[in-house]
Short mmCIF file of C-alpha atoms in Angstrom, two decimals:
data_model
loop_
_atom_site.label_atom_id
_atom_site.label_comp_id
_atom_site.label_asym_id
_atom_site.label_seq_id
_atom_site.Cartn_x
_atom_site.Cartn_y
_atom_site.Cartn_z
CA UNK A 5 98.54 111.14 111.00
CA UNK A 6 101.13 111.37 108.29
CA UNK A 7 104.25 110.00 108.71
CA UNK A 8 105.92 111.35 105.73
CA UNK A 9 105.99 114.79 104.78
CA UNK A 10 106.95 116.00 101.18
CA UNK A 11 108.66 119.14 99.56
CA UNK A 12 107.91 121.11 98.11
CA UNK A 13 104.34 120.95 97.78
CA UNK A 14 104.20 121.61 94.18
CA UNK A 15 106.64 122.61 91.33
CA UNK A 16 107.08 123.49 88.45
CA UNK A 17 109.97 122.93 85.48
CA UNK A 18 110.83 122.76 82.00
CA UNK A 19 110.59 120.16 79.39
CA UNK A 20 113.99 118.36 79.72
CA UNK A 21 115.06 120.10 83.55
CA UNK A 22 116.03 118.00 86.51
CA UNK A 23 112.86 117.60 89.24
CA UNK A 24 113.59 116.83 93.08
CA UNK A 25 111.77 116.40 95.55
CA UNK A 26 112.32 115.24 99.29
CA UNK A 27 110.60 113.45 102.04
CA UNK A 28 111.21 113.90 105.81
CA UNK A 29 109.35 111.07 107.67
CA UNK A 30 109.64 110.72 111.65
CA UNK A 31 110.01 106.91 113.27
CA UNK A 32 112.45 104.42 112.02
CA UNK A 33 111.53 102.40 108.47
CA UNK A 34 112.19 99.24 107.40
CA UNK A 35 111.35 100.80 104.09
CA UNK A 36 110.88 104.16 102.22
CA UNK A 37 108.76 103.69 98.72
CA UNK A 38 108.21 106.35 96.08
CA UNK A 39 104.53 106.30 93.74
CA UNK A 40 103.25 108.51 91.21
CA UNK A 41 99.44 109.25 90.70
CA UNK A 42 98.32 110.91 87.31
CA UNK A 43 95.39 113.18 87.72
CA UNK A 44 92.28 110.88 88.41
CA UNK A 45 94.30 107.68 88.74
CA UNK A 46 95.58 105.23 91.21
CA UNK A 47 98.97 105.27 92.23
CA UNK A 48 101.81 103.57 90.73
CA UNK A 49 104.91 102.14 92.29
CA UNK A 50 108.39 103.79 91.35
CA UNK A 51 110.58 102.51 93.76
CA UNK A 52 111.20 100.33 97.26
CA UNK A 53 114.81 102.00 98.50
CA UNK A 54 115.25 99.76 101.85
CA UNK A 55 116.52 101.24 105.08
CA UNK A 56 120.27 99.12 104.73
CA UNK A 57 120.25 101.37 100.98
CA UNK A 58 121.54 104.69 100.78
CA UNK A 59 120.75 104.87 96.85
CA UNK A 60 119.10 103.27 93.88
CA UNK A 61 118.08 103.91 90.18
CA UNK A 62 115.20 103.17 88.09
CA UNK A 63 115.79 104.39 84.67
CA UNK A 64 115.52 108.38 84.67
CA UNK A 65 114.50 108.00 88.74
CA UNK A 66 117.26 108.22 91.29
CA UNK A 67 115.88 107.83 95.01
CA UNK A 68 118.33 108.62 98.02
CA UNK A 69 118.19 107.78 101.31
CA UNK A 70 119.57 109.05 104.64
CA UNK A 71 117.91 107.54 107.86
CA UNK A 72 120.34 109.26 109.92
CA UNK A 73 118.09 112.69 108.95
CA UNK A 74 115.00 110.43 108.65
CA UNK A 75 114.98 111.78 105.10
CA UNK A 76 114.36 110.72 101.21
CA UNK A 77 114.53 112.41 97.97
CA UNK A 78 113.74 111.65 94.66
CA UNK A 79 115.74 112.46 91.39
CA UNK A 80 113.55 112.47 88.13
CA UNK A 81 116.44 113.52 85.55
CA UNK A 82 116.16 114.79 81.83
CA UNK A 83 111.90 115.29 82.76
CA UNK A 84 109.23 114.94 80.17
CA UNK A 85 105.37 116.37 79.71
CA UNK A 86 104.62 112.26 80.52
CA UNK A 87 106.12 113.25 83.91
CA UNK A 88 103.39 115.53 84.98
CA UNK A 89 101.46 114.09 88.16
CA UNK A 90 101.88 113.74 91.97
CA UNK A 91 104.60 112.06 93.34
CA UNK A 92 103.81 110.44 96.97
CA UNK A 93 106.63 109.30 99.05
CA UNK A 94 105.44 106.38 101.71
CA UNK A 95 107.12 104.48 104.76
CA UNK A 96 106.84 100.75 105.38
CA UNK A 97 106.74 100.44 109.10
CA UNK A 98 106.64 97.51 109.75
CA UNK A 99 106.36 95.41 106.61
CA UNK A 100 102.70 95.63 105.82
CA UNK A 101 101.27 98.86 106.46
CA UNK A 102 102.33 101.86 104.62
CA UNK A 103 102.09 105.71 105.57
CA UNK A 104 101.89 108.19 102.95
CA UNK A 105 103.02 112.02 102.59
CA UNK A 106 100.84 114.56 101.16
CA UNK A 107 102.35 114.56 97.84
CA UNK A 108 104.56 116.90 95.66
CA UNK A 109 102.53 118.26 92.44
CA UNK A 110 105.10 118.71 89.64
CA UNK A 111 104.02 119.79 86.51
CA UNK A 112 106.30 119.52 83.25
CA UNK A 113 106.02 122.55 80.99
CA UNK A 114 106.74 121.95 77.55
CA UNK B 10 96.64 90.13 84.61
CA UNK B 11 94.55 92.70 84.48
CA UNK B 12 95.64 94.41 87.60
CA UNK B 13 93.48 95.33 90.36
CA UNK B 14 89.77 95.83 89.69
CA UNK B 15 87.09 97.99 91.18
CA UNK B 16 83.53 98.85 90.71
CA UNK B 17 81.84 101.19 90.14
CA UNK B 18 84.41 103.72 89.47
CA UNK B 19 81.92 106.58 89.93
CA UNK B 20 79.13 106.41 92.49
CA UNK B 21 76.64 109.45 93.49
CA UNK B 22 73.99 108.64 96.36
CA UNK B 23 72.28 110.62 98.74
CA UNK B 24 73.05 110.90 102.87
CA UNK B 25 71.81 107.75 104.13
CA UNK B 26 71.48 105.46 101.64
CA UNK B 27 73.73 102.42 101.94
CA UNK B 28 77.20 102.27 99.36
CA UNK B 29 79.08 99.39 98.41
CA UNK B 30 82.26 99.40 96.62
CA UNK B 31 83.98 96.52 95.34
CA UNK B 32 87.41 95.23 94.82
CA UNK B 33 89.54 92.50 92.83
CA UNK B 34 93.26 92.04 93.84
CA UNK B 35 95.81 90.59 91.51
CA UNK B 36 95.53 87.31 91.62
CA UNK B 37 98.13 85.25 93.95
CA UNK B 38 98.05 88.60 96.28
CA UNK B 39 98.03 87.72 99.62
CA UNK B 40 97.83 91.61 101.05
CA UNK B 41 94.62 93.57 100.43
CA UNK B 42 94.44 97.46 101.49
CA UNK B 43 91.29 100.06 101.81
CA UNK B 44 92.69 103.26 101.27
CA UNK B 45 90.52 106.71 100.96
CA UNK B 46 91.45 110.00 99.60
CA UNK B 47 90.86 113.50 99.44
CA UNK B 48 92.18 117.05 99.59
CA UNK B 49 92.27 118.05 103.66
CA UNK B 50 93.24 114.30 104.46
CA UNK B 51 95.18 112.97 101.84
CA UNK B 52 95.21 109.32 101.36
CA UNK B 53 94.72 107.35 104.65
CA UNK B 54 94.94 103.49 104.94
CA UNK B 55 91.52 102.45 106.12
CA UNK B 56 91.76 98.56 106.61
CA UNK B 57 94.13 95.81 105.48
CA UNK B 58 93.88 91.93 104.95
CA UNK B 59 95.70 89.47 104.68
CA UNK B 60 95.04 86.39 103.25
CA UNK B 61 91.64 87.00 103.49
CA UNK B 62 91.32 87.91 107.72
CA UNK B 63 91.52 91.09 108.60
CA UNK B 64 94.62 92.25 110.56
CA UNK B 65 94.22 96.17 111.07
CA UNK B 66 90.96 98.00 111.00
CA UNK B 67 92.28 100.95 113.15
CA UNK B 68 91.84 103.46 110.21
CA UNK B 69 88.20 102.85 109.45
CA UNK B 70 86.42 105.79 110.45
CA UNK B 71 83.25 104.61 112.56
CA UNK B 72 81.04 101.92 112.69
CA UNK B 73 79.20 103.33 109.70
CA UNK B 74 82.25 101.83 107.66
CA UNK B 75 82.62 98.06 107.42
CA UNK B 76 84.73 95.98 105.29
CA UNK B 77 84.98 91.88 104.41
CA UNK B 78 86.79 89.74 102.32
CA UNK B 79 85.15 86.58 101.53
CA UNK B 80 87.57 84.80 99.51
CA UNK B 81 90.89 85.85 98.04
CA UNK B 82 89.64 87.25 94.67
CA UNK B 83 86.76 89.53 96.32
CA UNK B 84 86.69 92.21 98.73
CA UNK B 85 84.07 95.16 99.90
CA UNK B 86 83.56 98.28 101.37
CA UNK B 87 80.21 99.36 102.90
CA UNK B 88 78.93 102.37 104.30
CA UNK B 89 75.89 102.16 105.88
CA UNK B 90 74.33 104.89 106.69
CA UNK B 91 76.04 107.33 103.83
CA UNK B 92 77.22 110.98 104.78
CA UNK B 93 78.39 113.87 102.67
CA UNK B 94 81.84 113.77 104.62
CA UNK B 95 82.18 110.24 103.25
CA UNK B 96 82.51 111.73 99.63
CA UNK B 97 86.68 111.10 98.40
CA UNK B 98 88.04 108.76 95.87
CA UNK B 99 88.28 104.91 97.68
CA UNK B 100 91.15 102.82 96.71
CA UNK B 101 92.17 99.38 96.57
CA UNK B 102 95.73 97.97 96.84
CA UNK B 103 96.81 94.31 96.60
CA UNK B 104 100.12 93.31 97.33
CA UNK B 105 102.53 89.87 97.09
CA UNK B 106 104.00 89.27 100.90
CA UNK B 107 104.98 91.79 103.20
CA UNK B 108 107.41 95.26 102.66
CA UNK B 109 106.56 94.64 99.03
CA UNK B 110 105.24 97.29 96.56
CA UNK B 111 101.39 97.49 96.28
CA UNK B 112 99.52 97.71 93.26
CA UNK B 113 96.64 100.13 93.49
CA UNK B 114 92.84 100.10 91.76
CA UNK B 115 91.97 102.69 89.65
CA UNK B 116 89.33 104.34 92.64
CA UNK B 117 85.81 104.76 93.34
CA UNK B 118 84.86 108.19 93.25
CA UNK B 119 82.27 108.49 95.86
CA UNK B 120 79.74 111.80 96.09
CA UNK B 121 77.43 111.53 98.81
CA UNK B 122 74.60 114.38 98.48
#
């Protein structure tokens, strides 16, 4: 079963708008991890945000975390058509295996 | 490096022949991962390795799925005998120590007729 769960399940913005988009996961982390998958690709690492972290940045990407709510969300700021693809948030359990949400589907309208 | 490899990227077969998929971590990778995708499921870890033994198999399906890794450049996936509900997209992930990021293959799009 999934341990994280994203939302929303897809949406939808302008050329230059704000995207977020949350994660809700259940057990304690050690880690929370954000990836992106382009249509018919393999998934690419944004960011590692560890459970001691309540916030980090990554160029136009701003991940928070609370793990009092057992929740994530990431920031993509100032979007762009490039930006267009899945977004999968994913909890490191224990150190080696990850768990991985069903996905938010944001598409960037130009 | 040329990141994580995997062949073939497409493969159609019919219900019970036997599949193979293949898989090149990043070199110096000591973490290897099986994932498998698709629509009702989303993407579910299958089997993991780690330097070369593996350490979790609890994911793989059934005994129709198998997976080895005989030395830390090479890896496979085999499904013996093929079904149609064995048709998703089959990645590979390789990954440098533990709670790191891993670095995923570009799939195997499997279609099993």
């Amino acid at each position: 079963s999934q341990q994280g769960e994203e939302d929303p399940q897809a949406l939808s913005i302008q050329e230059g708008e704000n995207a977020t988009m949350n994660c809700s996961y259940k057990t304690s982390i050690n880690n929370l991890q954000w990836y992106r998958q382009n249509s018919g690709r393999g998934l690419v690492h944004l960011i590692l945000i560890r459970s001691n972290e309540r916030e980090k940045h990554s160029g136009r990407l701003r991940v928070t975390l609370d793990t009092s709510k057992k929740s994530s969300s990431l920031l993509i700021t100032a979007s762009r058509a490039a930006d267009t693809a899945s977004y999968f948030c994913a909890t490191d359990l224990n150190d080696y295996k990850l768990s991985f949400g069903a996905g938010t589907t944001v598409t960037v309208r130009a | 490096d040329a990141g994580v490899i995997q062949s073939p990227r497409h493969e159609v077969t019919e219900m019970g022949q036997e599949v193979t998929l293949r898989c090149k971590p990043i070199s110096g990778h000591d973490y290897l991962f099986w994932y498998r995708q698709t629509m009702m499921r989303g993407l579910e870890l299958l089997i993991y390795f780690n330097n070369n033994v593996p350490i979790d198999d609890s994911g793989m399906p059934e005994d129709r799925f198998s997976a080895k890794m005989p030395n830390a450049s090479f890896s496979t996936l085999k499904i013996q005998p093929s079904e149609p509900r064995d048709s998703a997209v089959y990645f590979c992930a390789s990954s440098q120590g533990s709670g790191h990021e891993q670095f995923f293959g570009p799939g195997t799009r499997l279609t099993v007729l």
